[in-house]
């Protein structure tokens, strides 16, 4: 067991995959000579050489598309986007090409590819660099979407993502690269699509993912201080969504709070809310409650940004008002 | 070097490759074809034309739905280009893909069945006319977002380079896609990475109803702009199947030898509307009639007969045989089963 950062966990997973399988290669803007915008691939160029650590031009459409083509041609590319906000530039390739090509070809083609991208707000990068488009991408049937909140998940999910034969969007919370937690020394994987019950409790189920899961941990302490025992669920995967774990939890707690650090409107939590309502509404004693960041373009100013971003107080307030606790 | 000189250099100094006419071709020593090869080229072009005619009829009677883009008029380009590739080469194209599919030798029955949306179709009825695939023949689609197929092809070429494979990737696209950002991004990427890719522009002068004159800065020729990317390029008469074949053969050799991309601009014309629903208000019928004088289905066999490479009877035999193949394909498609509704959720996620 050792305590490592999420950045280190990602490095371990990538390094291991590169060593194990010649077909794995990494490409993206400034991942080689520069070492990566968030330093995840720092040192890789020296170790693996330019054939397998490919610096790309600033051409998201072209290199994401080329990654898809390389995957179709039998390689296993790991593509880094500097920000998930930049995925918009490559959306056509991700959605129309990676997401649809298998279906349109009647299953003849698969796209074993990982797209890594930092996501989320909180580091004062303003509107164009702070969004969380993993929620949009989670709507596409042909691609998987995951997002770790700790080092164990970062390592285990990345191993599974690289081994998976489908396009996987791997969203990395920008605020958490330096966040530390324990990882066992033995090899393990985290199955894509399995949520994690972070903390057991009987009173109320609170669900989030990514940076939101960190916020949950903070709010749990505050809730416990007023005598409420929450059960915390980290989704880990936005597509597929582990409804079974959520439903099992609400069968015990009969209350559901959905927390998103992305903007509230049109996010993944709206989808989960609707689905739980349809699938297991009879288990609920009160309304499903959503907490999300405010529906504005992300502001630069620190206090404005913090005001927009979901925090543990927002969760506490919402629970108090909605459930009269 | 001035940019003009550079263009000339990239254009492959031998101008004979730019505009080779059928008449001169037999005098070309190394490229002279056998009678069978000539007849096979004709057969493929005629097969495509008749396939497209059958598609038109079956669209009119409701067997084929969605968008239908016919290749009629461009046969010499697709057949010429694909006849000079081999099994190790990938093919990527756009939605006007029937011609490329048949030129590559995809099963005629299964191609037609795909258009009919049947279970026996190449993609089990899930792709339709614009999305033909046969991975076993390295035919990687059929793509319907204008320009979207370009980086896919670059990636396939990257896999060939990465694995040190012998083949190239050919990517077909239309003049309309050259105003997409992705076109310029992919040319640049392929050039800086020295990918074994043949960019193959089918310049039929129109993107849907927009003539290139109205939507493109820089004139009617596209190949000179390749100077910017340092990609060698050439222009070819796209109505001349032998010229296209030879140009492609040469390009393939150069790509493998020089280990870098190549660009061919084939000047061609579609005789029919953009899609089945097109009334062609945007162009004058005189222009269409002028291009029809170059119809390879008529001109090429005539030349072959004139040059005593074949006879009228042989040509007629081929036509008869192909007509039967097409009516069999329509029959096959018609009689094939609809996909089962249980298949809706299949083919989304790979194991
Ligand atoms: C991104 C995108 N924009 C618009 C369209 C609609 N559209 C389909 S084909 C086409 C014309 C393309 O012309 P060109 O590339 O010259 O090919 P051609 O049809 O002449 O073979 C248009 C506008 C589309 N499919 N995708
Ligand atoms: Mg065109």
PDB file of C-alpha atoms in Angstrom, chain A residues 47-297:
ATOM      1  CA  UNK A  47      11.725   6.493 -22.254  1.00  0.00           C
ATOM      2  CA  UNK A  48       9.542   5.420 -25.182  1.00  0.00           C
ATOM      3  CA  UNK A  49      10.701   7.609 -28.078  1.00  0.00           C
ATOM      4  CA  UNK A  50       8.835   9.709 -30.639  1.00  0.00           C
ATOM      5  CA  UNK A  51       7.165   6.829 -32.445  1.00  0.00           C
ATOM      6  CA  UNK A  52       5.076   6.033 -29.383  1.00  0.00           C
ATOM      7  CA  UNK A  53       4.913   9.438 -27.730  1.00  0.00           C
ATOM      8  CA  UNK A  54       3.558  11.649 -30.461  1.00  0.00           C
ATOM      9  CA  UNK A  55       3.388  15.396 -30.173  1.00  0.00           C
ATOM     10  CA  UNK A  56       0.608  16.609 -32.433  1.00  0.00           C
ATOM     11  CA  UNK A  57      -0.150  19.904 -34.124  1.00  0.00           C
ATOM     12  CA  UNK A  58      -2.946  21.914 -32.502  1.00  0.00           C
ATOM     13  CA  UNK A  59      -5.530  20.113 -34.608  1.00  0.00           C
ATOM     14  CA  UNK A  60      -7.991  18.359 -32.329  1.00  0.00           C
ATOM     15  CA  UNK A  61     -10.196  17.190 -35.173  1.00  0.00           C
ATOM     16  CA  UNK A  62      -7.299  15.697 -37.072  1.00  0.00           C
ATOM     17  CA  UNK A  63      -5.506  13.951 -34.248  1.00  0.00           C
ATOM     18  CA  UNK A  64      -8.621  12.644 -32.546  1.00  0.00           C
ATOM     19  CA  UNK A  65      -9.769  11.416 -35.954  1.00  0.00           C
ATOM     20  CA  UNK A  66      -6.356   9.914 -36.618  1.00  0.00           C
ATOM     21  CA  UNK A  67      -6.552   8.185 -33.251  1.00  0.00           C
ATOM     22  CA  UNK A  68      -9.826   6.604 -34.302  1.00  0.00           C
ATOM     23  CA  UNK A  69      -8.269   5.507 -37.580  1.00  0.00           C
ATOM     24  CA  UNK A  70      -5.235   4.083 -35.808  1.00  0.00           C
ATOM     25  CA  UNK A  71      -7.522   2.151 -33.452  1.00  0.00           C
ATOM     26  CA  UNK A  72      -9.534   0.832 -36.381  1.00  0.00           C
ATOM     27  CA  UNK A  73      -6.193  -0.190 -37.902  1.00  0.00           C
ATOM     28  CA  UNK A  74      -5.327  -2.302 -34.852  1.00  0.00           C
ATOM     29  CA  UNK A  75      -3.398   0.054 -32.565  1.00  0.00           C
ATOM     30  CA  UNK A  76      -4.470   1.150 -29.063  1.00  0.00           C
ATOM     31  CA  UNK A  77      -4.086   4.914 -28.922  1.00  0.00           C
ATOM     32  CA  UNK A  78      -4.332   6.973 -25.761  1.00  0.00           C
ATOM     33  CA  UNK A  79      -5.103  10.546 -26.735  1.00  0.00           C
ATOM     34  CA  UNK A  80      -4.662  13.507 -24.464  1.00  0.00           C
ATOM     35  CA  UNK A  81      -6.776  16.627 -24.854  1.00  0.00           C
ATOM     36  CA  UNK A  82      -5.488  19.646 -22.948  1.00  0.00           C
ATOM     37  CA  UNK A  83      -8.989  20.310 -21.642  1.00  0.00           C
ATOM     38  CA  UNK A  84     -12.326  18.623 -22.066  1.00  0.00           C
ATOM     39  CA  UNK A  85     -13.562  22.019 -23.216  1.00  0.00           C
ATOM     40  CA  UNK A  86     -11.422  21.458 -26.318  1.00  0.00           C
ATOM     41  CA  UNK A  87     -13.286  18.252 -27.045  1.00  0.00           C
ATOM     42  CA  UNK A  88     -15.883  20.519 -28.627  1.00  0.00           C
ATOM     43  CA  UNK A  89     -13.498  21.111 -31.508  1.00  0.00           C
ATOM     44  CA  UNK A  90     -13.322  17.347 -32.052  1.00  0.00           C
ATOM     45  CA  UNK A  91     -16.931  16.528 -31.232  1.00  0.00           C
ATOM     46  CA  UNK A  92     -17.716  15.426 -34.756  1.00  0.00           C
ATOM     47  CA  UNK A  93     -14.947  12.856 -34.664  1.00  0.00           C
ATOM     48  CA  UNK A  94     -15.758  11.662 -31.163  1.00  0.00           C
ATOM     49  CA  UNK A  95     -19.506  11.423 -31.626  1.00  0.00           C
ATOM     50  CA  UNK A  96     -20.116  10.841 -35.313  1.00  0.00           C
ATOM     51  CA  UNK A  97     -17.047   8.776 -35.976  1.00  0.00           C
ATOM     52  CA  UNK A  98     -15.937   6.985 -32.802  1.00  0.00           C
ATOM     53  CA  UNK A  99     -19.450   6.664 -31.432  1.00  0.00           C
ATOM     54  CA  UNK A 100     -21.200   5.535 -34.596  1.00  0.00           C
ATOM     55  CA  UNK A 101     -18.732   3.645 -36.755  1.00  0.00           C
ATOM     56  CA  UNK A 102     -19.227   0.288 -35.101  1.00  0.00           C
ATOM     57  CA  UNK A 103     -22.985   0.409 -35.431  1.00  0.00           C
ATOM     58  CA  UNK A 104     -22.962   1.756 -38.966  1.00  0.00           C
ATOM     59  CA  UNK A 105     -20.645  -1.029 -40.044  1.00  0.00           C
ATOM     60  CA  UNK A 106     -22.878  -3.661 -38.492  1.00  0.00           C
ATOM     61  CA  UNK A 107     -20.266  -4.509 -35.866  1.00  0.00           C
ATOM     62  CA  UNK A 108     -17.373  -4.986 -38.299  1.00  0.00           C
ATOM     63  CA  UNK A 109     -15.234  -2.313 -36.709  1.00  0.00           C
ATOM     64  CA  UNK A 110     -14.147  -1.525 -33.177  1.00  0.00           C
ATOM     65  CA  UNK A 111     -12.339   1.497 -31.802  1.00  0.00           C
ATOM     66  CA  UNK A 112     -10.116   0.604 -28.833  1.00  0.00           C
ATOM     67  CA  UNK A 113      -9.116   4.116 -27.871  1.00  0.00           C
ATOM     68  CA  UNK A 114      -8.868   6.230 -24.740  1.00  0.00           C
ATOM     69  CA  UNK A 115      -9.302   9.994 -24.755  1.00  0.00           C
ATOM     70  CA  UNK A 116      -7.961  11.583 -21.580  1.00  0.00           C
ATOM     71  CA  UNK A 117      -8.987  15.119 -20.738  1.00  0.00           C
ATOM     72  CA  UNK A 118      -8.812  17.364 -17.680  1.00  0.00           C
ATOM     73  CA  UNK A 119     -12.268  18.490 -16.680  1.00  0.00           C
ATOM     74  CA  UNK A 120     -14.052  20.920 -14.413  1.00  0.00           C
ATOM     75  CA  UNK A 121     -13.792  24.308 -12.826  1.00  0.00           C
ATOM     76  CA  UNK A 122     -12.115  25.682  -9.736  1.00  0.00           C
ATOM     77  CA  UNK A 123      -8.755  26.801 -11.061  1.00  0.00           C
ATOM     78  CA  UNK A 124      -9.782  30.226 -12.375  1.00  0.00           C
ATOM     79  CA  UNK A 125      -9.497  29.437 -16.070  1.00  0.00           C
ATOM     80  CA  UNK A 126     -12.804  31.158 -16.868  1.00  0.00           C
ATOM     81  CA  UNK A 127     -15.567  30.171 -19.235  1.00  0.00           C
ATOM     82  CA  UNK A 128     -13.764  28.413 -22.102  1.00  0.00           C
ATOM     83  CA  UNK A 129     -11.543  26.187 -19.948  1.00  0.00           C
ATOM     84  CA  UNK A 130     -13.724  25.157 -17.004  1.00  0.00           C
ATOM     85  CA  UNK A 131     -16.572  23.118 -18.433  1.00  0.00           C
ATOM     86  CA  UNK A 132     -17.439  19.465 -17.866  1.00  0.00           C
ATOM     87  CA  UNK A 133     -18.438  18.017 -21.199  1.00  0.00           C
ATOM     88  CA  UNK A 134     -18.153  14.429 -20.022  1.00  0.00           C
ATOM     89  CA  UNK A 135     -21.820  14.935 -19.213  1.00  0.00           C
ATOM     90  CA  UNK A 136     -22.619  15.642 -22.867  1.00  0.00           C
ATOM     91  CA  UNK A 137     -20.487  12.762 -24.095  1.00  0.00           C
ATOM     92  CA  UNK A 138     -22.218  10.372 -21.715  1.00  0.00           C
ATOM     93  CA  UNK A 139     -25.301  10.595 -23.926  1.00  0.00           C
ATOM     94  CA  UNK A 140     -23.597   8.846 -26.866  1.00  0.00           C
ATOM     95  CA  UNK A 141     -24.413   5.112 -26.988  1.00  0.00           C
ATOM     96  CA  UNK A 142     -21.165   3.893 -28.578  1.00  0.00           C
ATOM     97  CA  UNK A 143     -18.686   5.410 -26.142  1.00  0.00           C
ATOM     98  CA  UNK A 144     -17.925   4.850 -22.479  1.00  0.00           C
ATOM     99  CA  UNK A 145     -17.281   7.718 -20.099  1.00  0.00           C
ATOM    100  CA  UNK A 146     -15.472   7.476 -16.782  1.00  0.00           C
ATOM    101  CA  UNK A 147     -14.098   9.932 -14.239  1.00  0.00           C
ATOM    102  CA  UNK A 148     -12.011   9.044 -11.175  1.00  0.00           C
ATOM    103  CA  UNK A 149     -12.042  10.919  -7.879  1.00  0.00           C
ATOM    104  CA  UNK A 150      -9.083   9.221  -6.175  1.00  0.00           C
ATOM    105  CA  UNK A 151      -5.822   7.468  -6.993  1.00  0.00           C
ATOM    106  CA  UNK A 152      -7.157   3.930  -6.642  1.00  0.00           C
ATOM    107  CA  UNK A 153      -9.870   4.610  -9.205  1.00  0.00           C
ATOM    108  CA  UNK A 154      -7.543   6.557 -11.475  1.00  0.00           C
ATOM    109  CA  UNK A 155      -5.193   3.574 -11.683  1.00  0.00           C
ATOM    110  CA  UNK A 156      -7.845   0.881 -11.845  1.00  0.00           C
ATOM    111  CA  UNK A 157     -10.055   2.695 -14.328  1.00  0.00           C
ATOM    112  CA  UNK A 158      -7.153   3.604 -16.613  1.00  0.00           C
ATOM    113  CA  UNK A 159      -6.013  -0.017 -16.739  1.00  0.00           C
ATOM    114  CA  UNK A 160      -9.510  -1.100 -17.731  1.00  0.00           C
ATOM    115  CA  UNK A 161      -9.948   1.766 -20.178  1.00  0.00           C
ATOM    116  CA  UNK A 162      -6.797   0.876 -22.105  1.00  0.00           C
ATOM    117  CA  UNK A 163      -7.787  -2.798 -22.181  1.00  0.00           C
ATOM    118  CA  UNK A 164     -11.304  -1.998 -23.354  1.00  0.00           C
ATOM    119  CA  UNK A 165     -12.165  -2.434 -27.027  1.00  0.00           C
ATOM    120  CA  UNK A 166     -14.349   0.666 -27.184  1.00  0.00           C
ATOM    121  CA  UNK A 167     -13.737   4.388 -27.206  1.00  0.00           C
ATOM    122  CA  UNK A 168     -13.450   5.525 -23.594  1.00  0.00           C
ATOM    123  CA  UNK A 169     -13.566   9.139 -22.489  1.00  0.00           C
ATOM    124  CA  UNK A 170     -11.395   9.430 -19.408  1.00  0.00           C
ATOM    125  CA  UNK A 171     -12.238  12.714 -17.678  1.00  0.00           C
ATOM    126  CA  UNK A 172      -9.660  13.790 -15.097  1.00  0.00           C
ATOM    127  CA  UNK A 173     -10.771  16.382 -12.534  1.00  0.00           C
ATOM    128  CA  UNK A 174      -8.293  19.240 -12.996  1.00  0.00           C
ATOM    129  CA  UNK A 175      -8.550  20.140  -9.317  1.00  0.00           C
ATOM    130  CA  UNK A 176      -7.520  16.673  -8.192  1.00  0.00           C
ATOM    131  CA  UNK A 177      -4.268  15.858 -10.026  1.00  0.00           C
ATOM    132  CA  UNK A 178      -2.305  16.516  -6.861  1.00  0.00           C
ATOM    133  CA  UNK A 179      -4.765  14.862  -4.508  1.00  0.00           C
ATOM    134  CA  UNK A 180      -3.307  11.863  -2.623  1.00  0.00           C
ATOM    135  CA  UNK A 181      -4.800   8.559  -1.545  1.00  0.00           C
ATOM    136  CA  UNK A 182      -3.846   4.942  -0.964  1.00  0.00           C
ATOM    137  CA  UNK A 183      -3.271   2.383  -3.648  1.00  0.00           C
ATOM    138  CA  UNK A 184      -2.481  -1.312  -3.031  1.00  0.00           C
ATOM    139  CA  UNK A 185       0.741  -2.752  -4.386  1.00  0.00           C
ATOM    140  CA  UNK A 186      -0.973  -5.753  -6.014  1.00  0.00           C
ATOM    141  CA  UNK A 187      -2.418  -5.450  -9.515  1.00  0.00           C
ATOM    142  CA  UNK A 188      -6.115  -4.591  -9.681  1.00  0.00           C
ATOM    143  CA  UNK A 189      -8.571  -3.106 -12.157  1.00  0.00           C
ATOM    144  CA  UNK A 190     -11.764  -1.143 -11.686  1.00  0.00           C
ATOM    145  CA  UNK A 191     -14.532  -2.355 -13.954  1.00  0.00           C
ATOM    146  CA  UNK A 192     -15.892   0.346 -16.261  1.00  0.00           C
ATOM    147  CA  UNK A 193     -19.480   0.840 -15.157  1.00  0.00           C
ATOM    148  CA  UNK A 194     -19.197  -0.008 -11.471  1.00  0.00           C
ATOM    149  CA  UNK A 195     -20.031   2.713  -8.984  1.00  0.00           C
ATOM    150  CA  UNK A 196     -18.297   2.833  -5.624  1.00  0.00           C
ATOM    151  CA  UNK A 197     -20.058   3.095  -2.295  1.00  0.00           C
ATOM    152  CA  UNK A 198     -17.603   5.485  -0.647  1.00  0.00           C
ATOM    153  CA  UNK A 199     -19.306   5.456   2.687  1.00  0.00           C
ATOM    154  CA  UNK A 200     -22.190   3.483   4.079  1.00  0.00           C
ATOM    155  CA  UNK A 201     -25.087   5.127   5.900  1.00  0.00           C
ATOM    156  CA  UNK A 202     -28.821   4.656   6.460  1.00  0.00           C
ATOM    157  CA  UNK A 203     -30.397   8.074   6.218  1.00  0.00           C
ATOM    158  CA  UNK A 204     -29.833   9.535   2.823  1.00  0.00           C
ATOM    159  CA  UNK A 205     -28.124   8.514  -0.444  1.00  0.00           C
ATOM    160  CA  UNK A 206     -25.901  11.133  -2.015  1.00  0.00           C
ATOM    161  CA  UNK A 207     -24.475  10.491  -5.462  1.00  0.00           C
ATOM    162  CA  UNK A 208     -21.745  12.324  -7.324  1.00  0.00           C
ATOM    163  CA  UNK A 209     -18.569  11.688  -9.341  1.00  0.00           C
ATOM    164  CA  UNK A 210     -15.142  13.196  -9.965  1.00  0.00           C
ATOM    165  CA  UNK A 211     -14.457  16.372  -8.061  1.00  0.00           C
ATOM    166  CA  UNK A 212     -18.025  16.186  -6.768  1.00  0.00           C
ATOM    167  CA  UNK A 213     -17.101  13.073  -4.798  1.00  0.00           C
ATOM    168  CA  UNK A 214     -14.521  15.091  -2.893  1.00  0.00           C
ATOM    169  CA  UNK A 215     -17.229  17.608  -2.088  1.00  0.00           C
ATOM    170  CA  UNK A 216     -19.403  14.753  -0.816  1.00  0.00           C
ATOM    171  CA  UNK A 217     -16.744  13.692   1.650  1.00  0.00           C
ATOM    172  CA  UNK A 218     -16.708  17.198   3.107  1.00  0.00           C
ATOM    173  CA  UNK A 219     -20.478  17.400   3.345  1.00  0.00           C
ATOM    174  CA  UNK A 220     -20.666  13.981   5.031  1.00  0.00           C
ATOM    175  CA  UNK A 221     -18.751  15.364   7.995  1.00  0.00           C
ATOM    176  CA  UNK A 222     -21.139  18.279   8.279  1.00  0.00           C
ATOM    177  CA  UNK A 223     -24.162  16.010   8.026  1.00  0.00           C
ATOM    178  CA  UNK A 224     -22.832  13.650  10.641  1.00  0.00           C
ATOM    179  CA  UNK A 225     -22.313  16.614  12.946  1.00  0.00           C
ATOM    180  CA  UNK A 226     -26.089  17.195  12.865  1.00  0.00           C
ATOM    181  CA  UNK A 227     -26.856  13.511  13.278  1.00  0.00           C
ATOM    182  CA  UNK A 228     -27.533  12.482   9.654  1.00  0.00           C
ATOM    183  CA  UNK A 229     -25.797   9.361   8.350  1.00  0.00           C
ATOM    184  CA  UNK A 230     -25.387   9.650   4.569  1.00  0.00           C
ATOM    185  CA  UNK A 231     -24.512   6.864   2.165  1.00  0.00           C
ATOM    186  CA  UNK A 232     -22.107   8.261  -0.411  1.00  0.00           C
ATOM    187  CA  UNK A 233     -21.863   6.871  -3.942  1.00  0.00           C
ATOM    188  CA  UNK A 234     -19.162   7.780  -6.419  1.00  0.00           C
ATOM    189  CA  UNK A 235     -20.451   6.915  -9.896  1.00  0.00           C
ATOM    190  CA  UNK A 236     -16.960   6.523 -11.426  1.00  0.00           C
ATOM    191  CA  UNK A 237     -18.697   5.862 -14.749  1.00  0.00           C
ATOM    192  CA  UNK A 238     -21.203   8.120 -16.508  1.00  0.00           C
ATOM    193  CA  UNK A 239     -21.776   5.668 -19.335  1.00  0.00           C
ATOM    194  CA  UNK A 240     -22.777   3.070 -18.445  1.00  0.00           C
ATOM    195  CA  UNK A 241     -24.389   4.215 -15.184  1.00  0.00           C
ATOM    196  CA  UNK A 242     -24.539   1.739 -12.325  1.00  0.00           C
ATOM    197  CA  UNK A 243     -28.237   2.065 -11.480  1.00  0.00           C
ATOM    198  CA  UNK A 244     -28.199  -1.114  -9.471  1.00  0.00           C
ATOM    199  CA  UNK A 245     -25.899   0.332  -6.831  1.00  0.00           C
ATOM    200  CA  UNK A 246     -27.976   3.505  -6.577  1.00  0.00           C
ATOM    201  CA  UNK A 247     -31.238   1.592  -6.309  1.00  0.00           C
ATOM    202  CA  UNK A 248     -29.856  -0.769  -3.663  1.00  0.00           C
ATOM    203  CA  UNK A 249     -28.874   2.258  -1.641  1.00  0.00           C
ATOM    204  CA  UNK A 250     -32.208   4.066  -1.852  1.00  0.00           C
ATOM    205  CA  UNK A 251     -33.990   0.870  -0.876  1.00  0.00           C
ATOM    206  CA  UNK A 252     -32.235   1.424   2.432  1.00  0.00           C
ATOM    207  CA  UNK A 253     -32.271   5.219   2.743  1.00  0.00           C
ATOM    208  CA  UNK A 254     -35.415   6.149   0.755  1.00  0.00           C
ATOM    209  CA  UNK A 255     -33.876   9.501  -0.080  1.00  0.00           C
ATOM    210  CA  UNK A 256     -31.725  10.571  -2.996  1.00  0.00           C
ATOM    211  CA  UNK A 257     -29.578  13.646  -3.485  1.00  0.00           C
ATOM    212  CA  UNK A 258     -27.700  14.044  -6.763  1.00  0.00           C
ATOM    213  CA  UNK A 259     -24.682  16.298  -6.733  1.00  0.00           C
ATOM    214  CA  UNK A 260     -22.857  17.665  -9.749  1.00  0.00           C
ATOM    215  CA  UNK A 261     -19.994  20.118  -9.908  1.00  0.00           C
ATOM    216  CA  UNK A 262     -20.862  20.634 -13.581  1.00  0.00           C
ATOM    217  CA  UNK A 263     -23.665  23.018 -14.444  1.00  0.00           C
ATOM    218  CA  UNK A 264     -26.959  21.797 -13.071  1.00  0.00           C
ATOM    219  CA  UNK A 265     -29.118  22.077 -16.162  1.00  0.00           C
ATOM    220  CA  UNK A 266     -29.014  19.274 -18.690  1.00  0.00           C
ATOM    221  CA  UNK A 267     -26.354  17.374 -16.794  1.00  0.00           C
ATOM    222  CA  UNK A 268     -25.951  13.703 -16.015  1.00  0.00           C
ATOM    223  CA  UNK A 269     -27.834  14.094 -12.741  1.00  0.00           C
ATOM    224  CA  UNK A 270     -30.992  15.149 -14.564  1.00  0.00           C
ATOM    225  CA  UNK A 271     -30.777  11.868 -16.441  1.00  0.00           C
ATOM    226  CA  UNK A 272     -30.212   9.841 -13.287  1.00  0.00           C
ATOM    227  CA  UNK A 273     -33.073  11.595 -11.559  1.00  0.00           C
ATOM    228  CA  UNK A 274     -35.488  10.759 -14.358  1.00  0.00           C
ATOM    229  CA  UNK A 275     -34.309   7.170 -14.514  1.00  0.00           C
ATOM    230  CA  UNK A 276     -34.502   6.504 -10.795  1.00  0.00           C
ATOM    231  CA  UNK A 277     -37.935   8.025 -10.782  1.00  0.00           C
ATOM    232  CA  UNK A 278     -39.013   5.576 -13.479  1.00  0.00           C
ATOM    233  CA  UNK A 279     -37.158   2.533 -12.216  1.00  0.00           C
ATOM    234  CA  UNK A 280     -37.427   2.828  -8.455  1.00  0.00           C
ATOM    235  CA  UNK A 281     -39.580   5.840  -7.588  1.00  0.00           C
ATOM    236  CA  UNK A 282     -41.668   3.717  -5.224  1.00  0.00           C
ATOM    237  CA  UNK A 283     -38.696   3.439  -2.846  1.00  0.00           C
ATOM    238  CA  UNK A 284     -38.493   7.166  -2.291  1.00  0.00           C
ATOM    239  CA  UNK A 285     -40.070   8.963   0.657  1.00  0.00           C
ATOM    240  CA  UNK A 286     -39.451  12.410  -0.749  1.00  0.00           C
ATOM    241  CA  UNK A 287     -38.453  14.152  -3.963  1.00  0.00           C
ATOM    242  CA  UNK A 288     -35.143  13.452  -5.659  1.00  0.00           C
ATOM    243  CA  UNK A 289     -33.037  16.524  -5.064  1.00  0.00           C
ATOM    244  CA  UNK A 290     -30.349  17.896  -7.360  1.00  0.00           C
ATOM    245  CA  UNK A 291     -27.459  20.133  -6.443  1.00  0.00           C
ATOM    246  CA  UNK A 292     -25.344  21.517  -9.270  1.00  0.00           C
ATOM    247  CA  UNK A 293     -23.198  24.446 -10.210  1.00  0.00           C
ATOM    248  CA  UNK A 294     -24.983  27.602 -11.291  1.00  0.00           C
ATOM    249  CA  UNK A 295     -26.100  27.907 -14.903  1.00  0.00           C
ATOM    250  CA  UNK A 296     -23.707  30.635 -15.991  1.00  0.00           C
ATOM    251  CA  UNK A 297     -20.515  30.729 -18.041  1.00  0.00           C
TER     252      UNK A 297
END
